Amino acid sequence: MSVLVFLENWDGRFKKLSFELVSYASKVADMLYSPVIALSFGQVDASELEKLATYGASKVISVENDLLGTFDEQAFAGLIAGVAQNTDAKVLVLANNNAGKALAPRLSVRLKAGVASGVSKLPVSTEPFVVYKKVYSGKAFANILIKTDIKILTLAQNSFELVESPKPFVCEKSAAGPDGSLIKTQVKEVQIQSGKILLTDADIVVSGGRGMKSPENWAPLVELAGLLGAATACSRPVSDEGWRSHDEHTGQTGKIIAPNLYFAIGISGATQHLAGISSSKFIVAINTDKDAPIFEAAQYGIIGDALKVLPKLVEAVKEMKSK
Amino acid sequence: MKVLFCISNVPDTTTKVKFVNESKKLDVSGIQWVINPWDELALTRALELKDDAANGIQSVTVAHVGTVGAEPTIRKALAIGADDAIRVNTEADDAYTIAAQLAEAVRSEQFGIIMCGIESSDHNGSTVGGMLAEFLGCPSVTGVSSVKIEGGIPVIVREIDGGKEVLTVSAPFVAIVQKGIAKEPRIAAMRGIMMARTKPIKVIEPAACESLTEVVDYEMPKARAACKYVDAENAGKLIALLQNEAKVF
């Protein structure tokens, strides 16, 4: 019996999300008195794989095969399902990002395993197996009973603290590839954004809305983000107007994020926007309208004009950093 | 090539949700039901593809698993421009049963492109599209922000962590679409609403299928602590609070 956690890598490196997944899997495994097996696809150095043991993986299976160069969802799912069967996995843990969203449902059908997606907490109980998850885009939560022998959980990013629980590093290398006949997608081009903090990875996010009044006014917001090592984001009207790129849109239909700190600057906080940011640990709201719904979601607020407040914040952060 | 898109019937996104029956059921009184926002974008893109004759799209069909109560939402999709509809006549259960019912209903229909929204705004599961693909044994592409047809071949843009990929895929396949797939959802014109009344909805009785998960009960989010205000004139104080009280820096 095992808990199997699936890991992607980015140019041979793991990121915080990877270690959140292993930490989470390791806690779930403790509840089931079973070991955690980490499954990594693609070329990753031993020094990087070893980090997975630090967060509690009893064994790392590293699969390197040329056919894994293309993320073919059907072929990947087939290969993971095989490992799940060989390792007698009772719980599979994946990220709730696009890769996890691609694989979890296919694995569910292959393994006849119930899925709970976007979980952020440990199971409420393991017998019966009940997990707590966000529904109605954060307006409510549900306790979901998974009735099958095998369970699949996808973990929301930035929702689970890293916990070190070092195990001896045991690594099994495998060259087993996916079934080539299943590969029906061909990647022609990959465009990777570099040098920019990913919105979904960021600890701090500085986000602007219509209260910024025009795209020319973004400089102090970008400066504030730069000083804090934060990612920049925006509300839907801002991206619809083309003031900022669509990649920055946070909200129900845009990116759903859970940073430590979220600055909502000139954003009124429509339900659709809150759906994308309500899992943030701290929300700061800056808005001229004292009745704006964003203040109900925020822990800290400033009633005032974003364009007048921003330079003051920039100055205060500079002062903080100079100390 | 025939296009299918699957829709969820969900409460309007501005709905304040409440629960009844010891928090086991959604209180549906007063709820306005709409096409799930991502599915609506999928429909829009399917119609845009059909508008250009060079793409060779013969028809756009909407599929839904649900009772007769969902027909106004299906009619809305027909009014926006879908040609016909398939409804599997059963109360929607978990994602697995919905996907299994859809697969049974469409397996013999030879759809080349199947589009599903990446999630539904009610259960936020993100699973029906991928499950449907697995049931049908066809490829899926998840996180799709563009679908084009070039020389008869579907060309897809898939959003990945930190970037995007351009890929080709052989039909039939399931495109699980997200933001970017269409700019604005298309809305129904009066003519479309009139025409929708006579468009066919094929009703299929459900296959036997057991759910893998169920909702035990719902909970409302815990109220957040009241907002602490900082005077706009002394906005810099906020940074000190974030540093010393919230300890985020």
XYZ file of C-alpha atoms in Angstrom:
572
model
C 0.000 0.000 0.000
C 1.256 3.492 -0.784
C 0.422 7.117 -1.342
C 1.663 8.086 -4.787
C 2.485 11.695 -5.578
C 3.048 12.804 -9.176
C 5.611 15.527 -9.869
C 6.297 17.652 -12.905
C 9.553 19.504 -13.284
C 10.491 22.777 -14.913
C 13.744 22.394 -16.869
C 14.828 19.652 -14.530
C 13.955 21.593 -11.379
C 11.171 21.246 -8.875
C 9.504 24.264 -7.333
C 7.713 25.112 -4.104
C 4.529 23.524 -5.432
C 6.379 20.193 -5.823
C 7.425 20.228 -2.178
C 3.927 21.242 -1.071
C 2.657 18.149 -2.873
C 5.172 15.842 -1.202
C 4.548 17.441 2.226
C 0.811 16.947 1.763
C 1.160 13.373 0.494
C 3.412 12.613 3.424
C 0.817 13.820 5.964
C -1.926 11.835 4.218
C 0.357 8.792 4.280
C 0.846 9.244 8.049
C -2.935 9.042 8.465
C -2.934 5.754 6.535
C 0.291 4.351 8.090
C 1.727 3.937 4.643
C 4.807 5.187 2.749
C 4.915 7.959 0.154
C 6.229 7.177 -3.288
C 7.147 10.170 -5.441
C 6.866 9.725 -9.192
C 8.912 12.086 -11.356
C 8.733 12.149 -15.161
C 11.584 13.496 -17.257
C 15.238 14.243 -16.640
C 15.923 15.464 -13.108
C 19.299 15.321 -11.354
C 19.747 13.141 -8.282
C 20.484 16.212 -6.141
C 17.071 17.602 -7.062
C 15.289 14.249 -6.609
C 16.878 13.943 -3.181
C 14.889 16.993 -2.026
C 11.725 14.915 -2.340
C 13.038 12.613 0.387
C 13.514 15.660 2.633
C 9.772 16.283 2.498
C 8.909 12.689 3.281
C 9.131 10.541 0.151
C 10.258 7.030 1.157
C 10.997 6.205 -2.442
C 11.445 8.244 -5.600
C 10.669 6.680 -8.949
C 12.340 8.706 -11.674
C 11.187 7.851 -15.164
C 13.334 9.086 -18.033
C 12.164 8.320 -21.522
C 12.267 10.368 -24.723
C 8.547 9.857 -25.245
C 7.938 11.887 -22.091
C 9.210 15.000 -23.871
C 5.694 15.751 -25.075
C 2.964 16.024 -22.474
C 0.403 13.735 -24.065
C -2.340 13.535 -21.487
C -3.647 10.123 -22.505
C -0.208 8.532 -22.692
C 0.954 10.081 -19.396
C -2.189 8.915 -17.614
C -1.610 5.388 -18.887
C 1.926 5.334 -17.540
C 0.965 6.795 -14.146
C -1.920 4.339 -13.805
C 0.554 1.486 -14.351
C 2.839 2.763 -11.588
C -0.167 3.240 -9.293
C -1.105 -0.393 -9.780
C 2.455 -1.661 -9.315
C 2.908 0.294 -6.101
C -0.563 -0.562 -4.789
C -1.360 3.137 -4.456
C -4.441 3.848 -2.390
C -4.205 7.624 -2.686
C -2.828 9.580 -5.639
C -1.850 13.205 -5.117
C -1.456 15.641 -8.020
C -1.330 19.419 -8.350
C -4.522 21.265 -9.171
C -2.789 23.041 -12.066
C -3.487 22.378 -15.732
C -1.309 19.248 -15.747
C -3.106 17.837 -12.695
C -6.466 18.825 -14.140
C -5.513 16.903 -17.280
C -4.337 13.748 -15.535
C -6.565 13.322 -12.475
C -9.827 12.729 -14.385
C -8.215 10.296 -16.819
C -6.675 8.383 -13.909
C -10.056 8.392 -12.192
C -11.625 6.497 -15.068
C -8.653 4.161 -15.556
C -8.405 3.242 -11.881
C -12.086 3.686 -11.077
C -11.013 6.079 -8.352
C -13.069 8.986 -7.048
C -11.507 12.438 -7.365
C -11.678 15.457 -5.101
C -10.046 18.431 -6.766
C -8.528 21.572 -5.349
C -8.278 20.343 -1.771
C -6.367 22.559 0.632
C -6.563 20.581 3.868
C -5.818 17.051 5.017
C -8.702 14.587 4.793
C -11.323 15.069 7.526
C -11.259 11.293 8.036
C -9.859 8.283 6.216
C -12.562 5.747 7.149
C -14.812 6.858 5.580
C -12.548 8.932 3.334
C -13.884 12.479 3.516
C -12.179 15.604 2.220
C -13.071 19.238 2.542
C -12.968 21.421 -0.553
C -14.010 24.750 -1.931
C -17.196 24.809 -4.023
C -19.218 27.546 -5.718
C -15.912 29.293 -6.429
C -15.186 29.902 -2.747
C -18.691 30.943 -1.699
C -19.013 27.645 0.193
C -17.154 24.474 1.127
C -18.198 20.840 0.866
C -17.245 17.656 2.637
C -16.844 15.097 -0.124
C -17.013 11.370 0.512
C -14.847 9.301 -1.825
C -16.382 5.844 -1.965
C -13.781 3.973 -3.987
C -10.834 1.884 -2.831
C -8.397 4.238 -4.598
C -8.709 7.979 -4.082
C -7.341 10.847 -6.155
C -6.718 14.281 -4.659
C -5.513 17.399 -6.419
C -3.961 19.967 -4.127
C -4.519 23.704 -4.514
C -1.243 25.576 -4.875
C 0.022 27.680 -1.924
C -2.514 26.084 0.392
C -0.364 23.638 2.318
C 2.698 24.504 4.402
C 5.976 22.809 3.585
C 6.842 20.248 6.249
C 10.205 18.550 6.309
C 10.184 14.929 7.407
C 13.453 13.552 6.055
C 13.631 9.954 4.860
C 16.691 8.138 3.501
C 16.949 8.873 -0.230
C 15.954 5.781 -2.183
C 15.708 6.271 -5.913
C 14.526 3.830 -8.514
C 15.385 4.802 -12.084
C 13.075 3.601 -14.776
C 13.187 3.926 -18.537
C 9.649 2.671 -19.033
C 7.950 4.866 -21.591
C 4.312 5.487 -22.283
C 2.528 3.465 -24.908
C 3.676 5.245 -28.093
C 0.514 4.313 -29.971
C -1.450 6.447 -27.519
C 0.482 9.588 -28.362
C -1.832 11.609 -30.558
C -0.650 15.106 -29.776
C 2.422 16.774 -31.240
C 3.894 19.873 -29.684
C 5.080 22.284 -32.384
C 6.243 25.187 -30.285
C 6.764 26.038 -26.636
C 6.653 29.619 -25.396
C 7.942 29.990 -21.852
C 7.722 33.291 -20.031
C 11.035 33.984 -18.438
C 12.270 36.505 -15.941
C 8.808 37.115 -14.564
C 7.411 35.803 -11.292
C 4.512 33.508 -12.097
C 1.247 34.750 -10.726
C 0.289 31.315 -9.439
C 3.675 30.844 -7.733
C 3.930 34.284 -6.145
C 3.860 34.847 -2.367
C 2.798 38.456 -2.840
C 0.565 39.778 -5.607
C -0.096 43.428 -6.395
C -3.248 43.789 -8.446
C -4.926 46.793 -10.048
C -8.486 47.444 -11.138
C -10.482 50.115 -12.859
C -9.675 52.497 -10.003
C -6.231 52.851 -11.597
C -8.095 54.943 -14.198
C -5.798 54.382 -17.198
C -3.013 52.056 -18.342
C -0.474 54.900 -18.102
C -0.905 54.936 -14.325
C 0.556 51.481 -13.701
C 4.174 52.502 -13.047
C 3.902 52.914 -9.233
C 1.989 49.622 -8.980
C 4.711 47.813 -10.934
C 7.341 49.557 -8.811
C 5.642 48.428 -5.598
C 5.516 44.857 -6.924
C 9.171 45.020 -7.916
C 10.221 46.212 -4.461
C 8.257 43.428 -2.773
C 9.338 40.695 -5.194
C 5.666 40.358 -6.063
C 3.810 39.374 -9.208
C 1.448 41.863 -10.844
C -2.193 41.072 -11.568
C -5.371 42.831 -12.581
C -9.153 42.594 -12.530
C -11.229 41.461 -15.472
C -12.313 44.906 -16.767
C -8.655 45.906 -16.896
C -7.664 42.919 -19.027
C -10.816 43.205 -21.154
C -9.948 46.844 -21.884
C -6.467 45.710 -22.891
C -4.812 47.882 -20.215
C -2.907 44.818 -19.001
C -2.216 41.393 -20.507
C -4.813 38.620 -20.147
C -2.237 36.516 -18.278
C -2.684 38.889 -15.344
C -6.448 38.514 -14.979
C -7.298 37.050 -11.583
C -10.848 36.007 -10.827
C -13.335 33.265 -11.440
C -12.643 32.886 -15.155
C -9.026 34.037 -14.958
C -6.327 32.798 -12.617
C -7.268 31.485 -9.214
C -4.513 32.253 -6.750
C -3.733 31.884 -3.056
C -0.784 34.115 -2.203
C 0.249 35.107 1.313
C -0.577 38.721 0.589
C -2.850 40.214 -2.076
C -3.103 43.945 -2.754
C -6.420 44.837 -4.421
C -5.813 48.360 -5.662
C -8.799 50.154 -7.163
C -10.718 46.871 -7.337
C -14.293 46.920 -6.035
C -14.402 43.170 -5.381
C -17.222 41.733 -7.480
C -18.061 38.122 -6.529
C -16.302 36.905 -9.674
C -13.104 38.658 -8.617
C -13.311 37.389 -5.040
C -13.706 33.849 -6.398
C -10.169 34.075 -7.736
C -8.482 35.542 -4.685
C -10.496 34.572 -1.613
C -7.940 31.941 -0.552
C -5.251 34.608 -0.082
C -4.018 34.677 3.520
C -4.066 38.479 3.771
C -5.958 40.861 1.531
C -5.271 44.583 1.447
C -7.938 46.752 -0.191
C -7.457 50.275 -1.462
C -10.583 51.896 -2.864
C -12.343 55.250 -2.910
C -15.733 53.655 -2.214
C -16.040 52.794 1.483
C -18.931 50.424 0.679
C -17.002 48.405 -1.929
C -17.398 44.656 -1.246
C -13.628 44.184 -1.321
C -13.463 45.651 2.205
C -15.562 42.734 3.493
C -12.942 40.296 2.229
C -9.936 42.367 3.317
C -8.047 42.406 6.624
C -6.473 45.798 5.917
C -8.061 48.664 4.066
C -7.402 52.191 2.944
C -10.308 54.324 1.791
C -8.719 56.593 -0.743
C -7.593 57.192 -4.285
C -5.256 54.424 -5.488
C -3.132 56.899 -7.424
C -2.499 59.023 -4.349
C -1.993 56.067 -1.982
C 0.414 54.060 -4.175
C 3.372 56.494 -4.065
C 3.075 56.562 -0.265
C 3.231 52.764 -0.138
C 6.234 52.719 -2.464
C 7.988 55.215 -0.223
C 7.174 53.224 2.933
C 8.459 49.981 1.412
C 11.688 51.703 0.359
C 12.084 52.967 3.897
C 11.403 49.507 5.344
C 13.989 47.984 3.023
C 16.603 50.589 3.888
C 16.487 49.622 7.570
C -16.385 17.628 -38.981
C -19.052 17.778 -36.271
C -18.452 19.691 -33.050
C -19.942 18.833 -29.663
C -19.799 20.976 -26.572
C -20.971 19.934 -23.139
C -22.685 22.291 -20.748
C -23.315 22.478 -17.057
C -26.415 24.257 -15.805
C -25.187 26.415 -12.910
C -26.482 29.198 -10.664
C -25.740 32.652 -12.030
C -22.247 33.567 -10.777
C -23.565 36.459 -8.649
C -25.863 34.104 -6.670
C -25.470 34.125 -2.905
C -25.597 30.392 -2.233
C -27.559 28.913 0.695
C -28.140 25.322 1.713
C -31.130 23.356 3.019
C -31.828 19.809 4.320
C -29.216 20.036 7.090
C -26.799 21.685 4.655
C -26.953 18.722 2.312
C -28.655 20.449 -0.614
C -28.391 23.751 -2.414
C -31.377 26.006 -1.801
C -32.553 26.486 -5.387
C -35.315 28.973 -4.599
C -34.878 32.185 -6.525
C -31.780 30.943 -8.362
C -31.303 32.014 -11.928
C -29.695 29.199 -13.924
C -27.180 29.882 -16.638
C -24.768 28.073 -18.934
C -21.514 27.540 -17.031
C -19.290 30.505 -18.071
C -16.467 28.376 -19.512
C -18.937 26.242 -21.484
C -20.452 29.412 -22.894
C -17.004 30.433 -24.147
C -16.595 26.959 -25.685
C -19.909 27.434 -27.506
C -18.810 30.833 -28.763
C -15.574 29.429 -30.172
C -17.387 26.462 -31.753
C -19.733 28.875 -33.540
C -16.846 31.091 -34.661
C -15.186 28.004 -36.189
C -18.419 27.088 -37.953
C -18.869 30.642 -39.302
C -15.767 30.248 -41.462
C -16.750 27.759 -44.152
C -13.068 26.966 -44.770
C -13.018 25.118 -41.444
C -15.535 22.573 -42.723
C -17.610 22.386 -39.539
C -20.937 20.765 -40.377
C -22.760 21.234 -37.112
C -22.440 22.317 -33.483
C -24.297 20.175 -30.958
C -24.860 20.854 -27.263
C -24.936 17.983 -24.744
C -26.165 18.098 -21.170
C -26.848 15.597 -18.403
C -29.852 16.733 -16.412
C -33.582 16.696 -15.988
C -36.173 18.517 -18.051
C -35.727 21.479 -15.689
C -32.474 22.292 -17.506
C -34.160 22.723 -20.881
C -34.345 26.541 -20.672
C -30.530 26.572 -20.378
C -30.215 24.161 -23.312
C -32.623 26.350 -25.338
C -30.400 29.305 -24.532
C -27.434 27.496 -26.114
C -29.615 26.747 -29.146
C -30.690 30.400 -29.287
C -27.046 31.495 -29.261
C -26.500 29.310 -32.289
C -26.033 25.591 -31.564
C -27.803 23.451 -34.173
C -29.234 20.716 -31.999
C -29.016 19.225 -28.514
C -28.675 15.948 -26.662
C -29.979 15.683 -23.098
C -29.389 12.611 -20.957
C -32.480 12.505 -18.813
C -31.177 12.025 -15.281
C -30.355 14.111 -12.237
C -26.678 15.047 -12.551
C -24.706 13.105 -9.931
C -20.916 13.265 -9.556
C -18.469 14.119 -12.361
C -17.800 10.436 -13.069
C -21.437 9.588 -13.758
C -21.920 12.762 -15.826
C -18.900 11.895 -17.981
C -20.010 8.254 -18.277
C -23.504 9.304 -19.394
C -22.103 11.789 -21.907
C -19.744 9.140 -23.293
C -22.601 6.661 -23.785
C -24.754 9.322 -25.432
C -22.162 10.536 -27.943
C -19.962 7.483 -28.579
C -21.652 6.540 -31.861
C -22.128 10.099 -33.120
C -18.706 10.706 -34.722
C -17.940 14.104 -33.269
C -14.499 15.333 -34.375
C -14.040 18.036 -31.756
C -15.577 17.840 -28.309
C -15.301 20.957 -26.173
C -15.782 21.184 -22.407
C -15.209 24.137 -20.093
C -12.243 23.615 -17.765
C -14.443 23.731 -14.688
C -17.998 24.349 -13.616
C -18.679 27.265 -11.324
C -20.652 25.069 -8.904
C -18.431 22.158 -7.884
C -15.167 23.476 -9.349
C -14.133 19.926 -10.165
C -12.310 20.327 -13.499
C -12.856 16.659 -14.220
C -15.753 15.955 -16.613
C -13.843 16.761 -19.827
C -10.850 14.562 -19.025
C -13.065 11.718 -17.836
C -15.127 11.921 -21.022
C -11.950 11.674 -23.120
C -10.798 8.640 -21.150
C -14.204 6.948 -21.494
C -14.087 7.594 -25.242
C -10.432 6.502 -25.485
C -9.474 9.668 -27.319
C -6.821 12.335 -26.655
C -7.543 15.396 -24.546
C -5.876 18.770 -24.365
C -6.421 20.609 -21.091
C -6.164 24.348 -20.552
C -6.883 25.294 -24.151
C -6.858 29.011 -24.945
C -7.101 28.737 -28.733
C -8.509 26.238 -31.234
C -7.988 26.764 -34.943
C -8.245 24.504 -37.936
C -5.403 24.792 -40.416
C -5.569 22.698 -43.565
C -8.091 20.389 -41.917
C -5.872 19.823 -38.852
C -6.801 21.153 -35.403
C -4.110 23.475 -34.008
C -4.375 24.104 -30.300
C -2.751 26.425 -27.800
C -2.404 24.834 -24.377
C -1.627 26.958 -21.324
C 0.993 25.375 -19.068
C 2.597 26.575 -15.840
C 4.645 29.539 -16.968
C 3.902 29.537 -20.660
C 2.059 28.004 -23.543
C 2.448 25.268 -26.125
C 1.215 25.129 -29.677
C 0.248 21.612 -30.641
C -1.604 19.557 -33.178
C -3.892 16.722 -32.270
C -5.715 14.096 -34.261
C -9.513 14.119 -34.185
C -11.572 12.986 -32.422
C -10.343 14.738 -29.304
C -11.609 16.624 -26.290
C -10.542 20.266 -25.885
C -10.855 21.410 -22.290
C -11.059 25.150 -22.694
C -10.252 28.101 -20.476
C -10.046 31.866 -20.628
C -8.831 33.193 -23.951
C -10.676 30.640 -26.088
C -13.170 33.336 -27.110
C -13.169 37.016 -26.330
C -16.744 37.625 -25.191
C -19.516 35.052 -24.915
C -21.898 35.370 -27.839
C -25.408 36.433 -26.912
C -28.692 35.313 -28.380
C -30.395 37.583 -30.906
C -34.192 37.703 -31.226
C -34.051 35.643 -34.412
C -31.973 33.020 -32.643
C -34.436 32.850 -29.760
C -37.321 32.293 -32.211
C -35.402 29.629 -34.120
C -34.333 27.824 -30.952
C -37.952 26.910 -30.200
C -38.040 24.459 -33.068
C -34.489 23.091 -32.896
C -34.379 19.427 -31.857
C -33.420 18.256 -28.352
C -32.786 14.527 -28.417
C -33.632 13.029 -25.033
C -31.706 9.875 -24.080
C -32.501 7.708 -21.079
C -29.497 7.190 -18.766
C -27.262 4.131 -18.704
C -26.743 2.338 -15.377
C -23.836 3.983 -13.592
C -22.733 4.411 -9.984
C -21.135 7.537 -8.619
C -17.660 7.408 -7.041
C -18.094 10.410 -4.766
C -20.884 12.195 -2.942
C -21.354 15.402 -1.030
C -21.738 14.718 2.693
C -22.684 18.315 3.473
C -21.873 21.926 2.723
C -20.375 24.591 4.961
C -20.331 28.351 4.644
C -16.936 30.059 4.774
C -15.885 31.334 8.163
C -16.362 35.065 8.473
C -13.123 36.939 8.098
C -12.072 39.305 10.869
C -13.275 42.857 10.329
C -11.148 45.038 8.093
C -8.641 47.263 9.870
C -8.492 50.682 8.254
C -5.451 52.876 7.776
C -5.925 56.572 7.046
C -5.175 57.412 3.402
C -2.984 60.341 4.416
C -0.754 57.994 6.415
C -0.868 55.099 3.949
C 2.714 54.194 4.804
C 1.481 52.875 8.163
C -0.056 49.967 6.300
C 3.411 48.662 5.413
C 4.400 48.737 9.108
C 1.238 46.782 10.016
C 1.922 44.195 7.322
C 5.466 43.828 8.593
C 4.863 43.804 12.355
C 1.310 42.521 12.786
C 0.577 40.302 9.768
C 4.291 39.443 9.519
C 4.164 38.927 5.770
C 7.496 40.610 5.042
